[in-house]
Structures are given as structure tokens and as C-alpha cells.
């Protein structure tokens, strides 16, 4: 039975961030070992440091091969890359050195998955400025994965309870995002969210497609994209047998989706989808002046391998303080395991 659980490679993210901390904290959650065989991928010294400043009862098992992992609760199996000297690490700072290590760690994890040594990948937060300082010109994890798996059609799925969101565009300017609202691109995104919902166990997903403009343009009063690009995409999807509605005003679509009316949503641009998602998943403690719970998972669609991730940033301002929440990391691990199981059932 143990051998049926997927082996998941969990990256540390930026070593100067909260990434290593949320990874080691997640290993103390019993749910992680109930659904998976986790392996941390990155710098063993960095993970040991995170364990120390969090005051955790967790020992590190350094490995150079996945076969050497013990998969025992209380032991962190670390696929040690040894890319850096921990003496050079500057906690909470954005540096090219940390960006280079975080980038190379992601690539190594992808290689392990493509080689079949692990069954899925889970990623900690990276800092886009850090990796670009190191000379790696990628907008984020999604683009790195697409490049190194040679994937042409892909998308970012955000999941938190009933809310599942895929974007027509993500890491581009708002001006460029408007220009990317095209029928074929919207249609591809509808296909991605429908397939994703099915992989997560929804048999006949009902998909809601957001408008771009206020009130979905109100019959053309506030823009033309709904009539000329979004509606034709929805009509084409309906012809092909998809259960889809739209364009729907975004301020109506997302509350209804949270209430369970829609199984998946298509957002037209980054913030249109991220704001309702983070409103649901992120909870601020006003008394303590910090996040008390950070939930929500980012899943990259269209890849030949499984990739889930936390959907929060590096939080450099609290790195090294031992207070970051591992909730999103635990969820990301659970979703990676769920995707693997459903993939096995459908093969």
C-alpha cells in the first residue's frame, strides 16, 4: 500500500525566503504521509537551518538518489543538490545567488519527474526578481515548466475549495492582457479548465467565462471584446459539447462559483482571477499584523508531468522568523497526490 503512494519532489523555493520553512513544516502534518512519499529537493543545509529556526523535531536524511529515501514521518528526506555554500545565504534578501539556486532546483526537479524518478512535483515560492538577476529570464514557475517540458499550450489553475480559476493571460501588463483576449486563446483556456476539473474528479464540469469589461460590457456600452471574442469562443465550446456559460460579469461569476454554481472559471487576466481567489484563501490576523492562514493551490495545466505549488510569494519580510504558515504547501502536496491517483485510474 505504501508503494502505491506517489513520490513527490518538493522544492525549497528561494533559499532566502519562507520556502524552506513551509516545506519542513508541511512534513509534520500527518496528511502529507497519508497521501504521499515526500522528498525535499534543494539544499540540505538550508533545510536544516529552517528546521532550527522553526524549532522543529525533524531530522534530515541527505540523499543523492531517490532510492535512498526512507519516507518516515519525523525524517526529512532531502535530495541534496549542494549548489551553494550556506555561509553565502542572506536571509530575506533578493540576490542573484539565491535566484540561481532556486532556478536550478526547479529545473532539477523537472528532470527527476521527466525521468520517472518521482511521480509529481510541488514547488515552493521563487522570487522573480532574484531569478532574473541571475540571468534566467522567465516570468515564473509556469513558464519555466513549459520551457523545460517543451509544452506549447498550458495554463495556471488556482484552486481553493469550490473556486477553480484558469486565466487567459497571467504575467503580462494589463494593456497586453487586453490585447490577448482572443477567441482561440479563450477556447484553449476553456478546454484546459474542463480537462482540469475532470482530472480533479468532476465528471461534467460547468464552466463560467468572465467578461473583460465592467458588466461584461453591458451590451457594448463599455467595450467590444465580449461580442467579438469572448461570446464566439463560448458559442464554439457549446457546439463542441462543453457545459459552458458566458461572458458573465466578473463580480457575478466569482461569488456564484464560490457558492458552487460553477465548477471552473475562466478569468481574462491575472488580477481578475487572483483577487477573488486570494480573498477566499488568505486570512489576515489584524491583532498580530500577519497572515494567520494562507491557503490555495496553483496547478500548471497542459504539462506531461504533475506540478502543483503554493500560491503565495516569498514573504522575504518574515523569512527566518519561523512564523510562516504551511497550509498552502500541505494543500499543494494533497492536490499533487490526488492528480497522480486520478491519472493512474484513467490510464
mmCIF file of N, CA and C in Angstrom, residues 45-175:
data_model
loop_
_atom_site.group_PDB
_atom_site.id
_atom_site.type_symbol
_atom_site.label_atom_id
_atom_site.label_comp_id
_atom_site.label_asym_id
_atom_site.label_seq_id
_atom_site.Cartn_x
_atom_site.Cartn_y
_atom_site.Cartn_z
ATOM 1 N N UNK A 45 21.590 21.871 3.795
ATOM 2 C CA UNK A 45 21.994 22.840 4.823
ATOM 3 C C UNK A 45 20.911 23.888 5.049
ATOM 4 N N UNK A 46 20.264 24.297 3.980
ATOM 5 C CA UNK A 46 19.198 25.312 4.087
ATOM 6 C C UNK A 46 17.996 24.738 4.825
ATOM 7 N N UNK A 47 17.634 23.496 4.511
ATOM 8 C CA UNK A 47 16.513 22.870 5.204
ATOM 9 C C UNK A 47 16.835 22.667 6.686
ATOM 10 N N UNK A 48 18.065 22.282 6.994
ATOM 11 C CA UNK A 48 18.457 22.118 8.399
ATOM 12 C C UNK A 48 18.383 23.448 9.151
ATOM 13 N N UNK A 49 18.764 24.517 8.484
ATOM 14 C CA UNK A 49 18.673 25.836 9.096
ATOM 15 C C UNK A 49 17.219 26.202 9.370
ATOM 16 N N UNK A 50 16.337 25.896 8.404
ATOM 17 C CA UNK A 50 14.910 26.187 8.576
ATOM 18 C C UNK A 50 14.326 25.392 9.739
ATOM 19 N N UNK A 51 14.729 24.139 9.851
ATOM 20 C CA UNK A 51 14.271 23.303 10.962
ATOM 21 C C UNK A 51 14.705 23.916 12.294
ATOM 22 N N UNK A 52 15.923 24.424 12.320
ATOM 23 C CA UNK A 52 16.466 25.007 13.548
ATOM 24 C C UNK A 52 15.717 26.273 13.961
ATOM 25 N N UNK A 53 15.517 27.213 13.017
ATOM 26 C CA UNK A 53 14.865 28.449 13.447
ATOM 27 C C UNK A 53 13.363 28.288 13.673
ATOM 28 N N UNK A 54 12.790 27.169 13.178
ATOM 29 C CA UNK A 54 11.383 26.882 13.484
ATOM 30 C C UNK A 54 11.252 26.053 14.769
ATOM 31 N N UNK A 55 12.384 25.511 15.250
ATOM 32 C CA UNK A 55 12.363 24.697 16.461
ATOM 33 C C UNK A 55 11.607 23.399 16.285
ATOM 34 N N UNK A 56 11.799 22.737 15.146
ATOM 35 C CA UNK A 56 11.044 21.523 14.828
ATOM 36 C C UNK A 56 11.796 20.258 15.241
ATOM 37 N N UNK A 57 11.041 19.239 15.616
ATOM 38 C CA UNK A 57 11.614 17.926 15.921
ATOM 39 C C UNK A 57 11.632 17.118 14.629
ATOM 40 N N UNK A 58 12.635 17.372 13.818
ATOM 41 C CA UNK A 58 12.722 16.785 12.492
ATOM 42 C C UNK A 58 14.187 16.607 12.133
ATOM 43 N N UNK A 59 14.565 15.412 11.720
ATOM 44 C CA UNK A 59 15.953 15.179 11.330
ATOM 45 C C UNK A 59 16.051 15.039 9.818
ATOM 46 N N UNK A 60 17.213 15.390 9.279
ATOM 47 C CA UNK A 60 17.422 15.385 7.836
ATOM 48 C C UNK A 60 18.180 14.140 7.403
ATOM 49 N N UNK A 61 17.654 13.487 6.381
ATOM 50 C CA UNK A 61 18.334 12.360 5.741
ATOM 51 C C UNK A 61 18.796 12.827 4.367
ATOM 52 N N UNK A 62 20.085 13.139 4.234
ATOM 53 C CA UNK A 62 20.630 13.608 2.963
ATOM 54 C C UNK A 62 20.763 12.438 1.995
ATOM 55 N N UNK A 63 20.215 12.611 0.791
ATOM 56 C CA UNK A 63 20.294 11.550 -0.208
ATOM 57 C C UNK A 63 20.779 12.116 -1.541
ATOM 58 N N UNK A 64 21.378 11.257 -2.332
ATOM 59 C CA UNK A 64 21.803 11.632 -3.681
ATOM 60 C C UNK A 64 21.021 10.857 -4.731
ATOM 61 N N UNK A 65 20.216 9.886 -4.269
ATOM 62 C CA UNK A 65 19.343 9.102 -5.137
ATOM 63 C C UNK A 65 17.990 8.968 -4.448
ATOM 64 N N UNK A 66 16.926 8.994 -5.231
ATOM 65 C CA UNK A 66 15.591 8.873 -4.669
ATOM 66 C C UNK A 66 15.437 7.540 -3.935
ATOM 67 N N UNK A 67 16.110 6.521 -4.422
ATOM 68 C CA UNK A 67 16.019 5.189 -3.812
ATOM 69 C C UNK A 67 16.530 5.169 -2.371
ATOM 70 N N UNK A 68 17.283 6.183 -1.981
ATOM 71 C CA UNK A 68 17.842 6.230 -0.630
ATOM 72 C C UNK A 68 16.874 6.834 0.392
ATOM 73 N N UNK A 69 15.730 7.314 -0.074
ATOM 74 C CA UNK A 69 14.760 7.951 0.829
ATOM 75 C C UNK A 69 14.123 6.929 1.763
ATOM 76 N N UNK A 70 13.830 7.363 3.001
ATOM 77 C CA UNK A 70 13.215 6.490 3.997
ATOM 78 C C UNK A 70 11.693 6.636 4.030
ATOM 79 N N UNK A 71 11.193 7.812 3.703
ATOM 80 C CA UNK A 71 9.759 8.101 3.725
ATOM 81 C C UNK A 71 9.155 7.827 5.097
ATOM 82 N N UNK A 72 9.807 8.300 6.145
ATOM 83 C CA UNK A 72 9.340 8.116 7.516
ATOM 84 C C UNK A 72 8.986 9.470 8.121
ATOM 85 N N UNK A 73 7.820 9.558 8.743
ATOM 86 C CA UNK A 73 7.456 10.793 9.413
ATOM 87 C C UNK A 73 8.452 11.055 10.543
ATOM 88 N N UNK A 74 8.902 12.295 10.638
ATOM 89 C CA UNK A 74 9.935 12.661 11.607
ATOM 90 C C UNK A 74 11.305 12.768 10.979
ATOM 91 N N UNK A 75 11.403 12.290 9.728
ATOM 92 C CA UNK A 75 12.650 12.385 8.960
ATOM 93 C C UNK A 75 12.373 13.103 7.652
ATOM 94 N N UNK A 76 13.157 14.128 7.374
ATOM 95 C CA UNK A 76 13.030 14.849 6.105
ATOM 96 C C UNK A 76 14.049 14.285 5.123
ATOM 97 N N UNK A 77 13.573 13.527 4.135
ATOM 98 C CA UNK A 77 14.456 13.054 3.069
ATOM 99 C C UNK A 77 14.770 14.231 2.160
ATOM 100 N N UNK A 78 16.041 14.583 2.029
ATOM 101 C CA UNK A 78 16.434 15.741 1.218
ATOM 102 C C UNK A 78 17.339 15.296 0.080
ATOM 103 N N UNK A 79 16.852 15.459 -1.146
ATOM 104 C CA UNK A 79 17.675 15.237 -2.330
ATOM 105 C C UNK A 79 18.612 16.438 -2.419
ATOM 106 N N UNK A 80 19.801 16.260 -1.892
ATOM 107 C CA UNK A 80 20.723 17.376 -1.666
ATOM 108 C C UNK A 80 21.463 17.752 -2.949
ATOM 109 N N UNK A 81 21.251 18.970 -3.415
ATOM 110 C CA UNK A 81 21.863 19.428 -4.665
ATOM 111 C C UNK A 81 23.228 20.059 -4.445
ATOM 112 N N UNK A 82 23.438 20.622 -3.272
ATOM 113 C CA UNK A 82 24.746 21.194 -2.928
ATOM 114 C C UNK A 82 25.196 22.228 -3.959
ATOM 115 N N UNK A 83 24.298 23.118 -4.309
ATOM 116 C CA UNK A 83 24.605 24.164 -5.291
ATOM 117 C C UNK A 83 25.238 25.401 -4.643
ATOM 118 N N UNK A 84 25.116 25.530 -3.320
ATOM 119 C CA UNK A 84 25.576 26.760 -2.691
ATOM 120 C C UNK A 84 26.217 26.494 -1.332
ATOM 121 N N UNK A 85 26.976 27.467 -0.877
ATOM 122 C CA UNK A 85 27.530 27.470 0.472
ATOM 123 C C UNK A 85 26.583 28.281 1.347
ATOM 124 N N UNK A 86 26.040 27.667 2.387
ATOM 125 C CA UNK A 86 25.044 28.356 3.202
ATOM 126 C C UNK A 86 25.605 29.619 3.858
ATOM 127 N N UNK A 87 26.911 29.687 4.002
ATOM 128 C CA UNK A 87 27.521 30.895 4.578
ATOM 129 C C UNK A 87 27.272 32.123 3.705
ATOM 130 N N UNK A 88 26.981 31.877 2.430
ATOM 131 C CA UNK A 88 26.734 32.987 1.496
ATOM 132 C C UNK A 88 25.262 33.403 1.460
ATOM 133 N N UNK A 89 24.400 32.658 2.168
ATOM 134 C CA UNK A 89 22.963 32.937 2.126
ATOM 135 C C UNK A 89 22.613 34.152 2.986
ATOM 136 N N UNK A 90 21.868 35.082 2.399
ATOM 137 C CA UNK A 90 21.425 36.280 3.103
ATOM 138 C C UNK A 90 19.905 36.210 3.237
ATOM 139 N N UNK A 91 19.456 35.748 4.403
ATOM 140 C CA UNK A 91 18.027 35.556 4.618
ATOM 141 C C UNK A 91 17.249 36.857 4.409
ATOM 142 N N UNK A 92 16.134 36.744 3.695
ATOM 143 C CA UNK A 92 15.255 37.875 3.486
ATOM 144 C C UNK A 92 15.713 38.861 2.435
ATOM 145 N N UNK A 93 16.814 38.542 1.731
ATOM 146 C CA UNK A 93 17.338 39.455 0.714
ATOM 147 C C UNK A 93 17.178 38.876 -0.687
ATOM 148 N N UNK A 94 16.920 39.755 -1.636
ATOM 149 C CA UNK A 94 16.809 39.367 -3.043
ATOM 150 C C UNK A 94 18.204 39.427 -3.657
ATOM 151 N N UNK A 95 18.745 38.266 -4.021
ATOM 152 C CA UNK A 95 20.094 38.213 -4.581
ATOM 153 C C UNK A 95 20.142 37.298 -5.792
ATOM 154 N N UNK A 96 21.108 37.554 -6.664
ATOM 155 C CA UNK A 96 21.304 36.699 -7.837
ATOM 156 C C UNK A 96 21.695 35.291 -7.417
ATOM 157 N N UNK A 97 22.476 35.177 -6.343
ATOM 158 C CA UNK A 97 22.932 33.867 -5.883
ATOM 159 C C UNK A 97 21.744 32.984 -5.473
ATOM 160 N N UNK A 98 20.828 33.561 -4.698
ATOM 161 C CA UNK A 98 19.651 32.802 -4.272
ATOM 162 C C UNK A 98 18.748 32.501 -5.468
ATOM 163 N N UNK A 99 18.637 33.461 -6.385
ATOM 164 C CA UNK A 99 17.820 33.246 -7.576
ATOM 165 C C UNK A 99 18.346 32.128 -8.440
ATOM 166 N N UNK A 100 19.662 32.053 -8.572
ATOM 167 C CA UNK A 100 20.266 30.999 -9.389
ATOM 168 C C UNK A 100 20.019 29.623 -8.780
ATOM 169 N N UNK A 101 20.187 29.518 -7.469
ATOM 170 C CA UNK A 101 19.975 28.239 -6.791
ATOM 171 C C UNK A 101 18.509 27.808 -6.883
ATOM 172 N N UNK A 102 17.592 28.736 -6.674
ATOM 173 C CA UNK A 102 16.172 28.384 -6.737
ATOM 174 C C UNK A 102 15.781 27.947 -8.141
ATOM 175 N N UNK A 103 16.315 28.632 -9.149
ATOM 176 C CA UNK A 103 16.018 28.275 -10.535
ATOM 177 C C UNK A 103 16.555 26.882 -10.873
ATOM 178 N N UNK A 104 17.799 26.635 -10.538
ATOM 179 C CA UNK A 104 18.419 25.342 -10.847
ATOM 180 C C UNK A 104 17.740 24.196 -10.100
ATOM 181 N N UNK A 105 17.221 24.493 -8.914
ATOM 182 C CA UNK A 105 16.497 23.479 -8.144
ATOM 183 C C UNK A 105 15.205 23.090 -8.846
ATOM 184 N N UNK A 106 14.483 24.077 -9.359
ATOM 185 C CA UNK A 106 13.250 23.799 -10.107
ATOM 186 C C UNK A 106 13.545 22.933 -11.323
ATOM 187 N N UNK A 107 14.577 23.277 -12.067
ATOM 188 C CA UNK A 107 14.933 22.518 -13.270
ATOM 189 C C UNK A 107 15.296 21.081 -12.912
ATOM 190 N N UNK A 108 16.043 20.906 -11.822
ATOM 191 C CA UNK A 108 16.426 19.548 -11.404
ATOM 192 C C UNK A 108 15.201 18.734 -11.022
ATOM 193 N N UNK A 109 14.244 19.352 -10.379
ATOM 194 C CA UNK A 109 13.011 18.653 -10.003
ATOM 195 C C UNK A 109 12.226 18.230 -11.241
ATOM 196 N N UNK A 110 12.186 19.102 -12.239
ATOM 197 C CA UNK A 110 11.530 18.765 -13.507
ATOM 198 C C UNK A 110 12.222 17.562 -14.145
ATOM 199 N N UNK A 111 13.539 17.573 -14.133
ATOM 200 C CA UNK A 111 14.308 16.463 -14.716
ATOM 201 C C UNK A 111 14.003 15.148 -14.009
ATOM 202 N N UNK A 112 13.872 15.182 -12.694
ATOM 203 C CA UNK A 112 13.546 13.967 -11.937
ATOM 204 C C UNK A 112 12.179 13.421 -12.350
ATOM 205 N N UNK A 113 11.224 14.332 -12.564
ATOM 206 C CA UNK A 113 9.880 13.909 -12.958
ATOM 207 C C UNK A 113 9.861 13.368 -14.383
ATOM 208 N N UNK A 114 10.551 14.047 -15.288
ATOM 209 C CA UNK A 114 10.594 13.585 -16.680
ATOM 210 C C UNK A 114 11.279 12.226 -16.798
ATOM 211 N N UNK A 115 12.230 11.963 -15.905
ATOM 212 C CA UNK A 115 12.944 10.682 -15.917
ATOM 213 C C UNK A 115 12.151 9.577 -15.223
ATOM 214 N N UNK A 116 11.014 9.929 -14.600
ATOM 215 C CA UNK A 116 10.190 8.943 -13.927
ATOM 216 C C UNK A 116 10.686 8.552 -12.548
ATOM 217 N N UNK A 117 11.629 9.321 -12.010
ATOM 218 C CA UNK A 117 12.153 9.014 -10.677
ATOM 219 C C UNK A 117 11.208 9.487 -9.577
ATOM 220 N N UNK A 118 10.415 10.483 -9.873
ATOM 221 C CA UNK A 118 9.368 10.927 -8.956
ATOM 222 C C UNK A 118 8.064 11.001 -9.736
ATOM 223 N N UNK A 119 6.938 10.956 -9.019
ATOM 224 C CA UNK A 119 5.620 10.907 -9.671
ATOM 225 C C UNK A 119 4.980 12.275 -9.853
ATOM 226 N N UNK A 120 5.517 13.270 -9.179
ATOM 227 C CA UNK A 120 4.957 14.606 -9.301
ATOM 228 C C UNK A 120 5.863 15.615 -8.627
ATOM 229 N N UNK A 121 5.639 16.879 -8.947
ATOM 230 C CA UNK A 121 6.453 17.953 -8.388
ATOM 231 C C UNK A 121 5.580 18.960 -7.658
ATOM 232 N N UNK A 122 6.105 19.470 -6.545
ATOM 233 C CA UNK A 122 5.443 20.504 -5.754
ATOM 234 C C UNK A 122 6.479 21.594 -5.526
ATOM 235 N N UNK A 123 6.103 22.837 -5.763
ATOM 236 C CA UNK A 123 7.105 23.902 -5.708
ATOM 237 C C UNK A 123 6.832 24.933 -4.622
ATOM 238 N N UNK A 124 7.927 25.313 -3.949
ATOM 239 C CA UNK A 124 7.888 26.423 -3.013
ATOM 240 C C UNK A 124 8.032 27.733 -3.777
ATOM 241 N N UNK A 125 7.832 28.875 -3.117
ATOM 242 C CA UNK A 125 7.825 30.163 -3.821
ATOM 243 C C UNK A 125 9.217 30.612 -4.257
ATOM 244 N N UNK A 126 9.309 31.062 -5.505
ATOM 245 C CA UNK A 126 10.544 31.673 -6.004
ATOM 246 C C UNK A 126 10.322 33.166 -6.164
ATOM 247 N N UNK A 127 11.409 33.896 -6.229
ATOM 248 C CA UNK A 127 11.337 35.343 -6.401
ATOM 249 C C UNK A 127 11.740 35.685 -7.828
ATOM 250 N N UNK A 128 10.815 36.263 -8.578
ATOM 251 C CA UNK A 128 11.068 36.536 -9.995
ATOM 252 C C UNK A 128 12.237 37.490 -10.191
ATOM 253 N N UNK A 129 12.356 38.469 -9.292
ATOM 254 C CA UNK A 129 13.469 39.408 -9.401
ATOM 255 C C UNK A 129 14.803 38.704 -9.175
ATOM 256 N N UNK A 130 14.832 37.786 -8.220
ATOM 257 C CA UNK A 130 16.067 37.049 -7.925
ATOM 258 C C UNK A 130 16.518 36.203 -9.108
ATOM 259 N N UNK A 131 15.579 35.446 -9.702
ATOM 260 C CA UNK A 131 15.998 34.570 -10.795
ATOM 261 C C UNK A 131 16.407 35.385 -12.026
ATOM 262 N N UNK A 132 15.777 36.537 -12.235
ATOM 263 C CA UNK A 132 16.168 37.361 -13.373
ATOM 264 C C UNK A 132 17.503 38.047 -13.123
ATOM 265 N N UNK A 133 17.796 38.384 -11.863
ATOM 266 C CA UNK A 133 19.127 38.910 -11.532
ATOM 267 C C UNK A 133 20.211 37.886 -11.855
ATOM 268 N N UNK A 134 19.854 36.616 -11.736
ATOM 269 C CA UNK A 134 20.797 35.531 -12.010
ATOM 270 C C UNK A 134 20.910 35.231 -13.502
ATOM 271 N N UNK A 135 20.132 35.946 -14.309
ATOM 272 C CA UNK A 135 20.218 35.768 -15.758
ATOM 273 C C UNK A 135 19.237 34.779 -16.343
ATOM 274 N N UNK A 136 18.275 34.321 -15.542
ATOM 275 C CA UNK A 136 17.263 33.377 -16.025
ATOM 276 C C UNK A 136 15.988 34.167 -16.318
ATOM 277 N N UNK A 137 15.745 34.443 -17.585
ATOM 278 C CA UNK A 137 14.668 35.373 -17.964
ATOM 279 C C UNK A 137 13.356 34.609 -18.159
ATOM 280 N N UNK A 138 12.692 34.351 -17.053
ATOM 281 C CA UNK A 138 11.387 33.702 -17.053
ATOM 282 C C UNK A 138 10.463 34.498 -16.139
ATOM 283 N N UNK A 139 9.177 34.539 -16.501
ATOM 284 C CA UNK A 139 8.211 35.291 -15.700
ATOM 285 C C UNK A 139 7.848 34.575 -14.409
ATOM 286 N N UNK A 140 8.035 33.254 -14.363
ATOM 287 C CA UNK A 140 7.690 32.500 -13.167
ATOM 288 C C UNK A 140 7.786 31.014 -13.395
ATOM 289 N N UNK A 141 7.324 30.249 -12.397
ATOM 290 C CA UNK A 141 7.372 28.790 -12.464
ATOM 291 C C UNK A 141 6.684 28.237 -13.709
ATOM 292 N N UNK A 142 5.501 28.769 -14.006
ATOM 293 C CA UNK A 142 4.704 28.237 -15.109
ATOM 294 C C UNK A 142 5.495 28.249 -16.410
ATOM 295 N N UNK A 143 6.169 29.351 -16.664
ATOM 296 C CA UNK A 143 6.935 29.493 -17.896
ATOM 297 C C UNK A 143 8.191 28.613 -17.889
ATOM 298 N N UNK A 144 8.793 28.444 -16.716
ATOM 299 C CA UNK A 144 9.956 27.550 -16.603
ATOM 300 C C UNK A 144 9.539 26.113 -16.937
ATOM 301 N N UNK A 145 8.444 25.680 -16.355
ATOM 302 C CA UNK A 145 7.951 24.322 -16.606
ATOM 303 C C UNK A 145 7.594 24.126 -18.076
ATOM 304 N N UNK A 146 6.920 25.102 -18.666
ATOM 305 C CA UNK A 146 6.540 24.983 -20.075
ATOM 306 C C UNK A 146 7.780 24.856 -20.953
ATOM 307 N N UNK A 147 8.811 25.647 -20.657
ATOM 308 C CA UNK A 147 10.041 25.623 -21.458
ATOM 309 C C UNK A 147 10.758 24.283 -21.336
ATOM 310 N N UNK A 148 10.949 23.811 -20.121
ATOM 311 C CA UNK A 148 11.760 22.604 -19.907
ATOM 312 C C UNK A 148 10.997 21.304 -20.158
ATOM 313 N N UNK A 149 9.685 21.398 -20.390
ATOM 314 C CA UNK A 149 8.921 20.214 -20.806
ATOM 315 C C UNK A 149 8.452 20.338 -22.254
ATOM 316 N N UNK A 150 8.873 21.426 -22.920
ATOM 317 C CA UNK A 150 8.505 21.676 -24.317
ATOM 318 C C UNK A 150 6.984 21.657 -24.501
ATOM 319 N N UNK A 151 6.297 22.381 -23.623
ATOM 320 C CA UNK A 151 4.838 22.453 -23.656
ATOM 321 C C UNK A 151 4.400 23.778 -24.282
ATOM 322 N N UNK A 152 3.542 23.698 -25.288
ATOM 323 C CA UNK A 152 3.123 24.908 -26.010
ATOM 324 C C UNK A 152 1.824 25.493 -25.470
ATOM 325 N N UNK A 153 0.884 24.644 -25.107
ATOM 326 C CA UNK A 153 -0.405 25.119 -24.598
ATOM 327 C C UNK A 153 -0.511 24.743 -23.122
ATOM 328 N N UNK A 154 -0.529 25.743 -22.276
ATOM 329 C CA UNK A 154 -0.525 25.491 -20.841
ATOM 330 C C UNK A 154 -1.287 26.610 -20.137
ATOM 331 N N UNK A 155 -1.585 26.392 -18.884
ATOM 332 C CA UNK A 155 -2.312 27.405 -18.124
ATOM 333 C C UNK A 155 -2.089 27.240 -16.638
ATOM 334 N N UNK A 156 -2.468 28.264 -15.881
ATOM 335 C CA UNK A 156 -2.340 28.283 -14.429
ATOM 336 C C UNK A 156 -3.721 28.098 -13.817
ATOM 337 N N UNK A 157 -3.893 27.010 -13.073
ATOM 338 C CA UNK A 157 -5.152 26.751 -12.386
ATOM 339 C C UNK A 157 -4.996 27.068 -10.904
ATOM 340 N N UNK A 158 -5.874 27.905 -10.375
ATOM 341 C CA UNK A 158 -5.903 28.202 -8.954
ATOM 342 C C UNK A 158 -7.078 27.462 -8.320
ATOM 343 N N UNK A 159 -6.819 26.791 -7.205
ATOM 344 C CA UNK A 159 -7.862 26.006 -6.542
ATOM 345 C C UNK A 159 -7.906 26.333 -5.058
ATOM 346 N N UNK A 160 -9.089 26.669 -4.558
ATOM 347 C CA UNK A 160 -9.331 26.803 -3.128
ATOM 348 C C UNK A 160 -10.799 26.471 -2.884
ATOM 349 N N UNK A 161 -11.032 25.313 -2.279
ATOM 350 C CA UNK A 161 -12.383 24.805 -2.036
ATOM 351 C C UNK A 161 -13.177 24.766 -3.349
ATOM 352 N N UNK A 162 -14.329 25.454 -3.428
ATOM 353 C CA UNK A 162 -15.164 25.386 -4.640
ATOM 354 C C UNK A 162 -14.627 26.209 -5.806
ATOM 355 N N UNK A 163 -13.677 27.087 -5.537
ATOM 356 C CA UNK A 163 -13.224 28.017 -6.560
ATOM 357 C C UNK A 163 -12.050 27.434 -7.352
ATOM 358 N N UNK A 164 -12.248 27.297 -8.677
ATOM 359 C CA UNK A 164 -11.198 26.828 -9.579
ATOM 360 C C UNK A 164 -11.118 27.826 -10.732
ATOM 361 N N UNK A 165 -9.954 28.412 -10.917
ATOM 362 C CA UNK A 165 -9.813 29.512 -11.872
ATOM 363 C C UNK A 165 -8.622 29.273 -12.801
ATOM 364 N N UNK A 166 -8.849 29.453 -14.112
ATOM 365 C CA UNK A 166 -7.767 29.464 -15.096
ATOM 366 C C UNK A 166 -7.813 30.803 -15.821
ATOM 367 N N UNK A 167 -6.642 31.323 -16.168
ATOM 368 C CA UNK A 167 -6.527 32.642 -16.774
ATOM 369 C C UNK A 167 -6.212 32.560 -18.268
ATOM 370 N N UNK A 168 -6.781 33.473 -19.020
ATOM 371 C CA UNK A 168 -6.435 33.602 -20.440
ATOM 372 C C UNK A 168 -5.014 34.160 -20.572
ATOM 373 N N UNK A 169 -4.619 35.048 -19.662
ATOM 374 C CA UNK A 169 -3.238 35.534 -19.603
ATOM 375 C C UNK A 169 -2.866 35.741 -18.148
ATOM 376 N N UNK A 170 -1.557 35.719 -17.864
ATOM 377 C CA UNK A 170 -1.133 35.892 -16.476
ATOM 378 C C UNK A 170 -0.084 36.991 -16.342
ATOM 379 N N UNK A 171 1.184 36.635 -16.546
ATOM 380 C CA UNK A 171 2.270 37.566 -16.217
ATOM 381 C C UNK A 171 2.623 38.498 -17.382
ATOM 382 N N UNK A 172 1.662 39.353 -17.695
ATOM 383 C CA UNK A 172 1.868 40.391 -18.705
ATOM 384 C C UNK A 172 1.222 41.677 -18.173
ATOM 385 N N UNK A 173 1.528 42.801 -18.815
ATOM 386 C CA UNK A 173 0.908 44.060 -18.397
ATOM 387 C C UNK A 173 -0.589 44.011 -18.668
ATOM 388 N N UNK A 174 -1.337 44.874 -17.978
ATOM 389 C CA UNK A 174 -2.780 44.916 -18.178
ATOM 390 C C UNK A 174 -3.109 45.316 -19.613
ATOM 391 N N UNK A 175 -2.322 46.219 -20.174
ATOM 392 C CA UNK A 175 -2.540 46.626 -21.557
ATOM 393 C C UNK A 175 -2.385 45.434 -22.509
#
